[in-house]
Coordinates of C-alpha atoms in Angstrom, one line a residue:
Chain A
X1 CA -40.7 -55.8 42.1
X2 CA -44.4 -55.5 42.7
X3 CA -44.5 -52.7 40.2
X4 CA -42.8 -54.8 37.6
X5 CA -45.5 -57.6 38.0
X6 CA -48.1 -54.9 37.7
X7 CA -46.6 -53.8 34.4
X8 CA -46.4 -57.4 33.0
X9 CA -50.1 -57.8 33.6
X10 CA -50.9 -55.1 31.1
X11 CA -48.7 -56.4 28.3
X12 CA -51.6 -57.8 26.4
X13 CA -53.2 -54.4 26.4
X14 CA -50.2 -52.8 24.8
X15 CA -50.2 -55.7 22.2
X16 CA -53.8 -55.0 21.3
X17 CA -53.1 -51.3 21.0
X18 CA -50.2 -51.9 18.6
X19 CA -52.3 -54.3 16.5
X20 CA -55.1 -51.8 16.2
X21 CA -52.6 -49.2 15.1
X22 CA -51.2 -51.4 12.4
X23 CA -54.6 -52.5 11.1
X24 CA -55.8 -48.9 10.8
X25 CA -52.7 -48.1 8.8
X26 CA -53.2 -50.6 6.0
X27 CA -56.5 -49.9 4.3
X28 CA -56.9 -48.0 1.1
X29 CA -60.7 -48.1 0.8
X30 CA -61.2 -49.7 -2.6
X31 CA -60.8 -53.4 -3.6
X32 CA -59.2 -52.8 -7.1
X33 CA -56.4 -50.6 -5.5
X34 CA -53.9 -52.7 -3.7
X35 CA -51.9 -49.9 -2.3
X36 CA -50.8 -46.2 -2.6
X37 CA -47.7 -44.5 -1.3
X38 CA -45.6 -41.4 -1.8
X39 CA -42.4 -41.7 -3.7
X40 CA -39.5 -39.2 -3.9
X41 CA -40.6 -35.6 -3.4
X42 CA -43.2 -35.3 -6.1
X43 CA -44.6 -38.7 -7.0
X44 CA -47.5 -40.9 -5.9
X45 CA -47.4 -44.6 -6.7
X46 CA -50.6 -46.6 -7.1
X47 CA -50.6 -50.4 -7.3
X48 CA -53.6 -52.0 -8.9
X49 CA -54.9 -55.5 -8.3
X50 CA -54.9 -56.3 -12.1
X51 CA -53.3 -54.9 -15.2
X52 CA -54.7 -51.6 -16.6
X53 CA -54.6 -50.2 -20.2
X54 CA -51.5 -48.2 -21.1
X55 CA -53.5 -45.6 -23.1
X56 CA -55.7 -44.9 -20.1
X57 CA -52.8 -44.8 -17.6
X58 CA -50.6 -42.3 -19.5
X59 CA -53.4 -39.8 -20.1
X60 CA -52.9 -37.2 -17.5
X61 CA -56.5 -35.8 -17.7
X62 CA -57.8 -39.0 -16.2
X63 CA -56.3 -38.0 -12.8
X64 CA -56.9 -35.2 -10.4
X65 CA -55.5 -34.7 -6.9
X66 CA -55.7 -32.3 -4.0
X67 CA -54.6 -32.0 -0.5
X68 CA -57.2 -33.1 2.0
X69 CA -57.6 -29.8 3.8
X70 CA -57.9 -27.8 0.5
X71 CA -60.3 -29.5 -1.9
X72 CA -60.5 -26.3 -4.1
X73 CA -56.8 -26.3 -5.0
X74 CA -56.2 -28.9 -7.6
X75 CA -52.5 -30.1 -7.8
X76 CA -50.9 -29.9 -11.2
X77 CA -50.0 -33.3 -12.6
X78 CA -47.2 -33.3 -15.2
X79 CA -46.8 -37.0 -16.1
X80 CA -48.3 -40.4 -15.5
X81 CA -46.3 -43.6 -16.3
X82 CA -47.2 -47.3 -16.1
X83 CA -44.7 -49.9 -14.9
X84 CA -43.7 -52.9 -17.1
X85 CA -46.1 -55.2 -15.2
X86 CA -49.0 -52.8 -16.1
X87 CA -50.1 -52.7 -12.4
X88 CA -47.9 -50.0 -10.9
X89 CA -48.9 -46.4 -11.9
X90 CA -46.6 -43.5 -11.1
X91 CA -48.1 -40.1 -11.1
X92 CA -45.7 -37.2 -11.2
X93 CA -46.7 -33.7 -9.9
X94 CA -45.4 -30.3 -11.0
X95 CA -44.3 -29.3 -7.5
X96 CA -43.0 -31.3 -4.4
X97 CA -45.9 -32.6 -2.3
X98 CA -46.5 -31.8 1.3
X99 CA -46.3 -35.4 2.5
X100 CA -47.4 -34.6 6.0
X101 CA -50.9 -34.1 4.7
X102 CA -53.2 -36.8 3.3
X103 CA -53.7 -36.4 -0.5
X104 CA -56.9 -37.3 -2.3
X105 CA -56.3 -38.8 -5.8
X106 CA -59.3 -39.3 -8.1
X107 CA -58.9 -41.7 -11.1
X108 CA -61.7 -41.5 -13.7
X109 CA -63.0 -44.5 -15.7
X110 CA -60.2 -47.0 -15.0
X111 CA -59.9 -49.3 -18.0
X112 CA -58.6 -52.8 -17.1
X113 CA -58.5 -55.5 -19.8
X114 CA -61.0 -53.6 -21.9
X115 CA -63.4 -53.3 -19.1
X116 CA -64.5 -50.0 -17.4
X117 CA -63.9 -50.2 -13.7
X118 CA -65.5 -46.9 -12.9
X119 CA -64.0 -44.0 -11.1
X120 CA -62.0 -44.4 -7.9
X121 CA -61.0 -41.9 -5.3
X122 CA -58.2 -43.0 -3.0
X123 CA -56.6 -41.3 0.0
X124 CA -52.8 -41.3 -0.1
X125 CA -51.0 -40.8 3.2
X126 CA -48.0 -41.9 5.0
X127 CA -48.3 -45.1 7.0
X128 CA -50.5 -44.2 10.0
X129 CA -47.9 -45.5 12.5
X130 CA -45.4 -43.0 10.9
X131 CA -47.9 -40.2 11.2
X132 CA -48.3 -41.0 14.9
X133 CA -44.6 -41.3 15.5
X134 CA -44.1 -37.9 13.7
X135 CA -46.6 -36.3 16.1
X136 CA -44.9 -37.9 19.1
X137 CA -41.4 -37.0 18.2
X138 CA -42.5 -33.6 17.0
X139 CA -44.0 -32.8 20.4
X140 CA -41.1 -34.3 22.4
X141 CA -38.1 -33.1 20.5
X142 CA -38.6 -31.1 17.3
X143 CA -41.1 -28.7 18.8
X144 CA -40.2 -29.3 22.4
X145 CA -42.7 -27.4 24.5
X146 CA -40.1 -25.9 26.8
X147 CA -37.1 -25.2 24.6
X148 CA -38.7 -24.3 21.2
X149 CA -42.3 -23.2 22.2
X150 CA -41.3 -21.5 25.5
X151 CA -44.2 -22.8 27.5
X152 CA -44.4 -24.0 31.1
X153 CA -41.4 -21.9 32.1
X154 CA -42.5 -21.0 35.6
X155 CA -42.8 -24.6 36.7
X156 CA -39.8 -25.5 34.6
X157 CA -37.5 -23.2 36.5
X158 CA -39.2 -23.8 39.8
X159 CA -38.8 -27.6 39.8
X160 CA -35.5 -28.2 38.0
X161 CA -33.2 -27.6 40.9
X162 CA -32.8 -31.2 42.0
X163 CA -32.8 -34.3 39.9
X164 CA -35.4 -36.3 41.9
X165 CA -37.7 -33.3 42.0
X166 CA -37.4 -33.0 38.2
X167 CA -38.3 -36.6 37.7
X168 CA -41.2 -36.5 40.0
X169 CA -42.7 -33.4 38.4
X170 CA -42.1 -34.8 34.9
X171 CA -43.8 -38.2 35.6
X172 CA -46.8 -36.6 37.4
X173 CA -47.2 -34.1 34.6
X174 CA -47.1 -36.8 31.9
X175 CA -49.8 -38.8 33.7
X176 CA -52.1 -35.8 34.2
X177 CA -51.6 -34.4 30.7
X178 CA -52.5 -37.8 29.0
X179 CA -55.7 -38.0 31.1
X180 CA -56.6 -34.4 30.5
X181 CA -55.9 -34.5 26.7
X182 CA -57.9 -37.7 26.2
X183 CA -60.9 -36.2 28.0
X184 CA -60.4 -32.9 26.1
X185 CA -60.4 -34.7 22.8
X186 CA -63.6 -36.6 23.5
X187 CA -65.4 -33.6 24.8
X188 CA -64.2 -31.4 21.9
X189 CA -65.1 -33.9 19.1
X190 CA -68.4 -35.2 20.5
X191 CA -69.8 -32.2 22.4
X192 CA -68.2 -28.9 21.7
X193 CA -67.8 -29.2 17.9
X194 CA -71.1 -30.8 17.0
X195 CA -73.0 -28.2 19.1
X196 CA -70.8 -25.3 17.9
X197 CA -69.6 -24.4 21.3
X198 CA -66.0 -24.0 20.4
X199 CA -65.9 -20.5 21.8
X200 CA -66.1 -22.2 25.2
X201 CA -62.8 -24.1 24.5
X202 CA -60.7 -22.2 27.1
X203 CA -63.3 -22.4 29.9
X204 CA -64.0 -26.1 29.3
X205 CA -60.3 -27.1 28.9
X206 CA -59.0 -25.3 32.0
X207 CA -61.9 -27.0 34.0
X208 CA -60.9 -30.3 32.6
X209 CA -57.2 -29.9 33.6
X210 CA -58.2 -29.0 37.1
X211 CA -60.6 -32.0 37.1
X212 CA -58.0 -34.5 36.0
X213 CA -55.5 -33.2 38.5
X214 CA -58.1 -33.8 41.2
X215 CA -58.9 -37.2 39.6
X216 CA -55.3 -38.4 39.5
X217 CA -54.9 -37.1 43.1
X218 CA -57.8 -39.2 44.3
X219 CA -56.9 -42.4 42.3
X220 CA -53.2 -42.3 43.2
X221 CA -54.0 -41.8 46.9
X222 CA -56.1 -45.0 46.9
X223 CA -54.2 -47.2 44.5
X224 CA -50.6 -46.5 45.4
X225 CA -50.1 -44.5 48.6
X226 CA -46.3 -44.8 48.5
X227 CA -46.2 -43.2 45.0
X228 CA -48.6 -40.6 46.2
X229 CA -46.4 -39.7 49.1
X230 CA -43.5 -39.2 46.7
X231 CA -45.2 -37.4 43.9
X232 CA -48.4 -35.9 45.4
X233 CA -46.8 -32.5 46.1
X234 CA -46.2 -31.9 42.4
X235 CA -49.9 -32.4 41.4
X236 CA -50.9 -28.9 42.4
X237 CA -48.2 -27.4 40.2
X238 CA -49.6 -29.0 37.1
X239 CA -52.5 -26.6 37.0
X240 CA -50.0 -23.6 36.9
X241 CA -48.2 -25.1 33.9
X242 CA -49.3 -23.6 30.6
X243 CA -48.4 -26.7 28.7
X244 CA -51.3 -28.5 30.4
X245 CA -53.8 -26.0 28.8
X246 CA -51.8 -25.6 25.5
X247 CA -52.1 -29.3 24.6
X248 CA -55.9 -29.5 24.6
X249 CA -56.0 -26.2 22.7
X250 CA -53.6 -27.5 20.1
X251 CA -55.4 -30.8 19.6
X252 CA -58.6 -28.8 19.1
X253 CA -56.9 -26.4 16.7
X254 CA -55.3 -29.1 14.6
X255 CA -58.4 -31.4 14.6
X256 CA -56.3 -34.3 15.8
X257 CA -58.1 -37.7 16.2
X258 CA -57.9 -39.8 19.3
X259 CA -54.6 -41.5 18.6
X260 CA -52.9 -38.3 17.5
X261 CA -54.1 -36.6 20.6
X262 CA -52.7 -39.4 22.7
X263 CA -49.3 -39.1 21.0
X264 CA -49.3 -35.3 21.3
X265 CA -50.0 -35.5 25.0
X266 CA -47.4 -38.3 25.5
X267 CA -44.9 -36.3 23.5
X268 CA -45.6 -33.1 25.5
X269 CA -45.1 -35.1 28.8
X270 CA -42.0 -36.9 27.7
X271 CA -40.5 -33.7 26.3
X272 CA -41.2 -31.8 29.5
X273 CA -39.7 -34.7 31.6
X274 CA -36.6 -34.7 29.3
X275 CA -36.2 -30.9 29.5
X276 CA -36.6 -30.9 33.3
X277 CA -34.1 -33.8 33.8
X278 CA -31.4 -32.2 31.5
X279 CA -31.8 -28.9 33.2
X280 CA -31.7 -30.4 36.7
X281 CA -28.4 -32.2 35.9
X282 CA -26.8 -28.9 34.8
X283 CA -28.2 -26.9 37.7
X284 CA -26.8 -29.4 40.2
X285 CA -23.4 -28.9 38.8
X286 CA -23.9 -25.1 38.6
X287 CA -24.2 -25.0 42.3
X288 CA -20.5 -26.0 42.6
X289 CA -19.4 -23.5 40.0
X290 CA -18.2 -20.0 40.7
X291 CA -21.0 -17.9 39.2
X292 CA -20.8 -14.1 39.4
X293 CA -23.0 -13.0 42.4
X294 CA -25.5 -11.0 40.4
X295 CA -26.1 -14.0 38.1
X296 CA -26.7 -16.6 40.9
X297 CA -30.0 -18.4 40.8
X298 CA -32.5 -17.6 38.1
X299 CA -30.4 -15.5 35.7
X300 CA -27.8 -18.2 35.1
X301 CA -30.6 -20.8 34.8
X302 CA -32.1 -18.7 32.0
X303 CA -28.8 -18.5 30.2
X304 CA -28.4 -22.3 30.5
X305 CA -31.9 -22.8 29.2
X306 CA -30.9 -20.6 26.2
X307 CA -28.0 -22.9 25.4
X308 CA -30.3 -25.9 25.6
X309 CA -32.7 -24.1 23.3
X310 CA -29.9 -23.6 20.8
X311 CA -29.1 -27.3 21.0
X312 CA -32.7 -28.3 20.5
X313 CA -32.7 -26.3 17.3
X314 CA -30.6 -29.1 16.0
X315 CA -33.6 -31.4 16.0
X316 CA -35.5 -29.2 13.6
X317 CA -34.5 -31.2 10.5
X318 CA -35.3 -34.6 12.2
X319 CA -37.7 -36.9 10.3
X320 CA -37.6 -40.6 10.7
X321 CA -40.7 -41.7 8.9
Chain B
X1 CA -63.3 -4.4 55.6
X2 CA -60.0 -3.4 53.9
X3 CA -56.9 -5.0 55.4
X4 CA -54.3 -3.1 53.5
X5 CA -53.0 0.3 54.8
X6 CA -51.3 1.2 51.5
X7 CA -52.6 4.2 49.6
X8 CA -53.9 4.0 46.1
X9 CA -50.7 5.5 44.7
X10 CA -48.6 3.0 46.5
X11 CA -50.6 0.1 45.3
X12 CA -50.3 1.3 41.8
X13 CA -46.5 1.8 41.8
X14 CA -45.9 -1.5 43.6
X15 CA -47.2 -3.4 40.7
X16 CA -45.0 -1.6 38.3
X17 CA -41.7 -1.4 40.2
X18 CA -41.4 -3.2 43.6
X19 CA -43.5 -6.2 42.6
X20 CA -43.0 -6.2 38.8
X21 CA -44.4 -9.5 37.6
X22 CA -41.6 -10.2 35.2
X23 CA -38.4 -9.0 36.7
X24 CA -39.2 -9.1 40.4
X25 CA -41.7 -11.9 40.9
X26 CA -40.4 -13.9 37.9
X27 CA -43.9 -15.1 37.1
X28 CA -45.4 -15.5 33.7
X29 CA -42.1 -16.0 32.0
X30 CA -43.4 -17.8 29.0
X31 CA -44.5 -14.8 26.9
X32 CA -41.5 -12.8 28.2
X33 CA -39.2 -15.4 26.5
X34 CA -41.5 -16.4 23.6
X35 CA -42.9 -13.3 22.0
X36 CA -40.9 -10.4 23.3
X37 CA -39.2 -9.9 19.9
X38 CA -41.0 -6.6 19.2
X39 CA -42.4 -3.7 21.1
X40 CA -45.8 -4.2 19.4
X41 CA -46.2 -7.7 20.7
X42 CA -45.4 -6.5 24.2
X43 CA -48.0 -3.7 24.0
X44 CA -50.7 -6.0 22.6
X45 CA -50.2 -8.9 25.1
X46 CA -49.7 -6.3 27.8
X47 CA -53.1 -4.8 27.0
X48 CA -54.7 -8.3 27.0
X49 CA -53.2 -9.1 30.4
X50 CA -54.2 -5.7 31.8
X51 CA -57.7 -6.2 30.6
X52 CA -58.0 -9.7 32.1
X53 CA -56.3 -8.7 35.3
X54 CA -58.5 -5.7 35.9
X55 CA -61.8 -7.3 35.0
X56 CA -61.0 -10.5 37.0
X57 CA -59.9 -8.5 40.0
X58 CA -63.1 -6.4 39.9
X59 CA -65.3 -9.4 39.4
X60 CA -63.8 -11.4 42.3
X61 CA -63.8 -8.3 44.5
X62 CA -67.5 -7.7 43.9
X63 CA -68.5 -11.3 44.8
X64 CA -65.8 -11.9 47.4
X65 CA -68.3 -12.2 50.2
X66 CA -70.3 -14.9 48.4
X67 CA -67.5 -17.3 47.5
X68 CA -67.1 -20.3 49.7
X69 CA -63.4 -20.6 50.7
X70 CA -63.3 -24.3 49.6
X71 CA -64.1 -23.5 46.0
X72 CA -62.3 -20.2 45.7
X73 CA -59.5 -21.4 43.3
X74 CA -61.9 -23.0 40.8
X75 CA -63.9 -19.8 40.9
X76 CA -60.8 -17.7 40.1
X77 CA -59.9 -20.0 37.3
X78 CA -63.3 -19.9 35.7
X79 CA -63.5 -16.1 36.1
X80 CA -60.2 -15.7 34.4
X81 CA -61.1 -18.1 31.6
X82 CA -64.3 -16.2 30.9
X83 CA -62.4 -12.9 30.5
X84 CA -59.7 -14.5 28.5
X85 CA -62.3 -15.8 26.1
X86 CA -63.7 -12.3 25.7
X87 CA -60.3 -10.7 24.9
X88 CA -59.3 -13.6 22.7
X89 CA -62.4 -13.2 20.5
X90 CA -62.0 -9.4 20.4
X91 CA -58.4 -9.5 19.4
X92 CA -59.0 -12.2 16.8
X93 CA -61.7 -10.1 15.3
X94 CA -60.1 -6.7 15.3
X95 CA -56.3 -7.3 14.9
X96 CA -56.1 -10.6 13.2
X97 CA -52.5 -10.2 12.0
X98 CA -51.0 -9.3 15.3
X99 CA -53.2 -12.0 16.9
X100 CA -51.6 -14.6 14.7
X101 CA -48.1 -13.4 15.6
X102 CA -48.8 -13.9 19.2
X103 CA -49.9 -17.5 18.6
X104 CA -51.4 -19.2 21.5
X105 CA -50.1 -16.8 24.2
X106 CA -53.4 -14.8 24.4
X107 CA -55.3 -17.9 25.2
X108 CA -52.6 -19.1 27.6
X109 CA -53.2 -16.0 29.8
X110 CA -55.6 -18.3 31.5
X111 CA -52.7 -20.2 33.0
X112 CA -50.6 -17.2 34.0
X113 CA -49.7 -17.6 37.7
X114 CA -49.6 -13.8 38.2
X115 CA -53.3 -13.3 37.7
X116 CA -54.5 -16.1 40.0
X117 CA -51.9 -14.9 42.6
X118 CA -53.3 -11.4 42.6
X119 CA -56.8 -12.7 43.0
X120 CA -55.8 -15.0 45.9
X121 CA -53.6 -12.4 47.7
X122 CA -55.5 -9.2 47.0
X123 CA -58.8 -9.1 45.3
X124 CA -60.6 -11.6 47.5
X125 CA -60.0 -9.5 50.6
X126 CA -60.2 -5.9 49.3
X127 CA -63.0 -3.6 48.2
X128 CA -63.6 -2.8 44.5
X129 CA -61.6 0.4 44.3
X130 CA -58.4 -0.9 45.7
X131 CA -58.7 -4.1 43.7
X132 CA -59.1 -2.1 40.6
X133 CA -56.0 0.0 41.3
X134 CA -54.0 -3.1 42.1
X135 CA -55.2 -4.8 38.9
X136 CA -54.2 -1.8 36.8
X137 CA -50.8 -1.6 38.5
X138 CA -50.0 -5.3 38.0
X139 CA -51.3 -5.3 34.4
X140 CA -49.2 -2.2 33.7
X141 CA -46.2 -3.7 35.4
X142 CA -46.5 -6.7 33.1
X143 CA -46.8 -4.5 30.1
X144 CA -43.8 -2.4 31.2
X145 CA -41.7 -5.6 31.6
X146 CA -42.8 -6.9 28.2
X147 CA -42.2 -3.5 26.5
X148 CA -38.7 -3.2 28.1
X149 CA -37.8 -6.6 26.7
X150 CA -39.3 -5.7 23.4
X151 CA -37.3 -2.5 23.2
X152 CA -34.0 -4.2 23.9
X153 CA -34.6 -7.1 21.5
X154 CA -36.1 -5.0 18.7
X155 CA -33.5 -2.3 18.9
X156 CA -30.5 -4.5 19.2
X157 CA -31.9 -7.2 16.9
X158 CA -33.2 -5.2 13.9
X159 CA -32.3 -1.6 14.7
X160 CA -36.0 -0.7 14.7
X161 CA -38.6 0.4 17.2
X162 CA -42.3 -0.3 16.5
X163 CA -41.3 -1.0 12.9
X164 CA -39.6 2.5 12.5
X165 CA -36.0 2.4 11.5
X166 CA -33.9 4.0 14.3
X167 CA -30.4 2.9 14.0
X168 CA -30.3 2.4 10.2
X169 CA -28.5 -0.9 10.4
X170 CA -28.9 -4.3 11.9
X171 CA -26.7 -4.5 15.0
X172 CA -27.1 -8.1 16.1
X173 CA -29.5 -10.5 14.5
X174 CA -29.0 -12.8 17.5
X175 CA -31.4 -10.8 19.7
X176 CA -34.5 -11.5 17.6
X177 CA -33.8 -15.1 17.1
X178 CA -36.4 -17.1 19.0
X179 CA -34.0 -18.9 21.3
X180 CA -32.3 -15.7 22.3
X181 CA -35.3 -14.9 24.5
X182 CA -33.7 -17.0 27.3
X183 CA -30.4 -15.2 27.0
X184 CA -32.0 -11.7 27.0
X185 CA -34.2 -12.4 30.0
X186 CA -31.3 -14.0 31.9
X187 CA -28.9 -11.2 31.1
X188 CA -31.4 -8.4 32.0
X189 CA -32.2 -10.1 35.3
X190 CA -28.5 -10.3 36.0
X191 CA -28.1 -6.7 35.0
X192 CA -30.9 -5.5 37.3
X193 CA -29.4 -7.5 40.2
X194 CA -26.1 -5.9 39.6
X195 CA -27.6 -2.4 39.6
X196 CA -29.4 -3.2 42.9
X197 CA -26.2 -4.5 44.5
X198 CA -24.3 -1.3 43.4
X199 CA -27.1 1.0 44.6
X200 CA -27.4 -0.7 48.0
X201 CA -23.6 -0.5 48.5
X202 CA -23.6 3.2 47.7
X203 CA -26.4 3.8 50.1
X204 CA -24.5 2.0 52.9
X205 CA -21.1 3.6 52.1

């Protein structure tokens, strides 16, 4: 009950976090452009604040677009049409767009009611909340670290024998990985990258992981001794888990920002917890089954994990946002 | 100074057979499942692990009398991380294609339990020569494990070895599918257990 009260106290923090997320998702960067979004596979829709000239809007040469990571590769635009209200412009591309990436669309000399509004460059991307959810779900289910990336297997097979062990390990791992990933992100973006020390990534990140394990150990011991008694033993195992070092390396490789890093770490933790729990449920039942003697223990656990891996392949087409 | 009575030859063979990191100790399973799809991957990652294991063992063995026992684990970790950075940069520069195929696993050598375990159990107590031999044995043991898996998966999955066509047809695509790694490792472990049981029974009877 005490724990529940503690949670309630932090509700306002969650609220502020969500609000901040929504606010960052809604800006387009220019006052004359009300909104931009992807439509179908190969279209971008731009909504203007006022009516624009039809002759300007249907001239394809007024527009150019590229994917944010590759400014040199201009995307081919085949058609531009203006809606009946003269404020919605639909730009059609020659090939389907990779909507996971942000696209930069440049519109030269926008003509509105006979007036030249100048050139505008807008960034088109999915709603930021959607991007974050994609990262979270991707790390937890679609690219599950255990079953589709094959990481952290030593700890996975070591702690999935009992259900309570599995939950303990999963929860502790999630806490530590979120800590470590946030520190790794800050250190990478503000120290390692600006000073071109990225070759030190491995050394710094492994140090950070050990540090956060020690930090969580100390804090938990002081703040909640009962929780520490239950979960403390798993803390040491976190260092031996390759996911703990893979997450910082991934967020550095992909240049994730703070929110995306948080979601990646959360997804990795939740995915690991889910994998452990599922596996523990099966292994508890396997103990009652009549397994051939030479397959008892690890071999049959591996075969079970293989079946889970096949099942997790089913998530590969999943996309909600 | 030395506490082990084993000869150099014994130390070397132990790493490959009796204490094989993959099949006997069941440590560092991630690459064994993840990228054992071809012999080439096994050889490359095996070389990387061999390099890191040998150099970390030697480094720790050299400075073993100066490490304070309380900070020995962080010392091991940082030593390993340094050597992993070296091999990571070298591989990325000289074999970029194969390096990409191995993904993150080269950098993840830093978290392989096998290397830390050897440093803790062996290199921090033994002189340079024995640590070197032990490192080579363990590294080769890992490489042998990876290559064995690679041979089974590549031969049964695509009928090739090291990219050369051996069988002339594709027996079972299943074996090179990513998720088949779990099955192959599980089946091979079961197979080795079975051989061991048979062998022991024959010795008794």
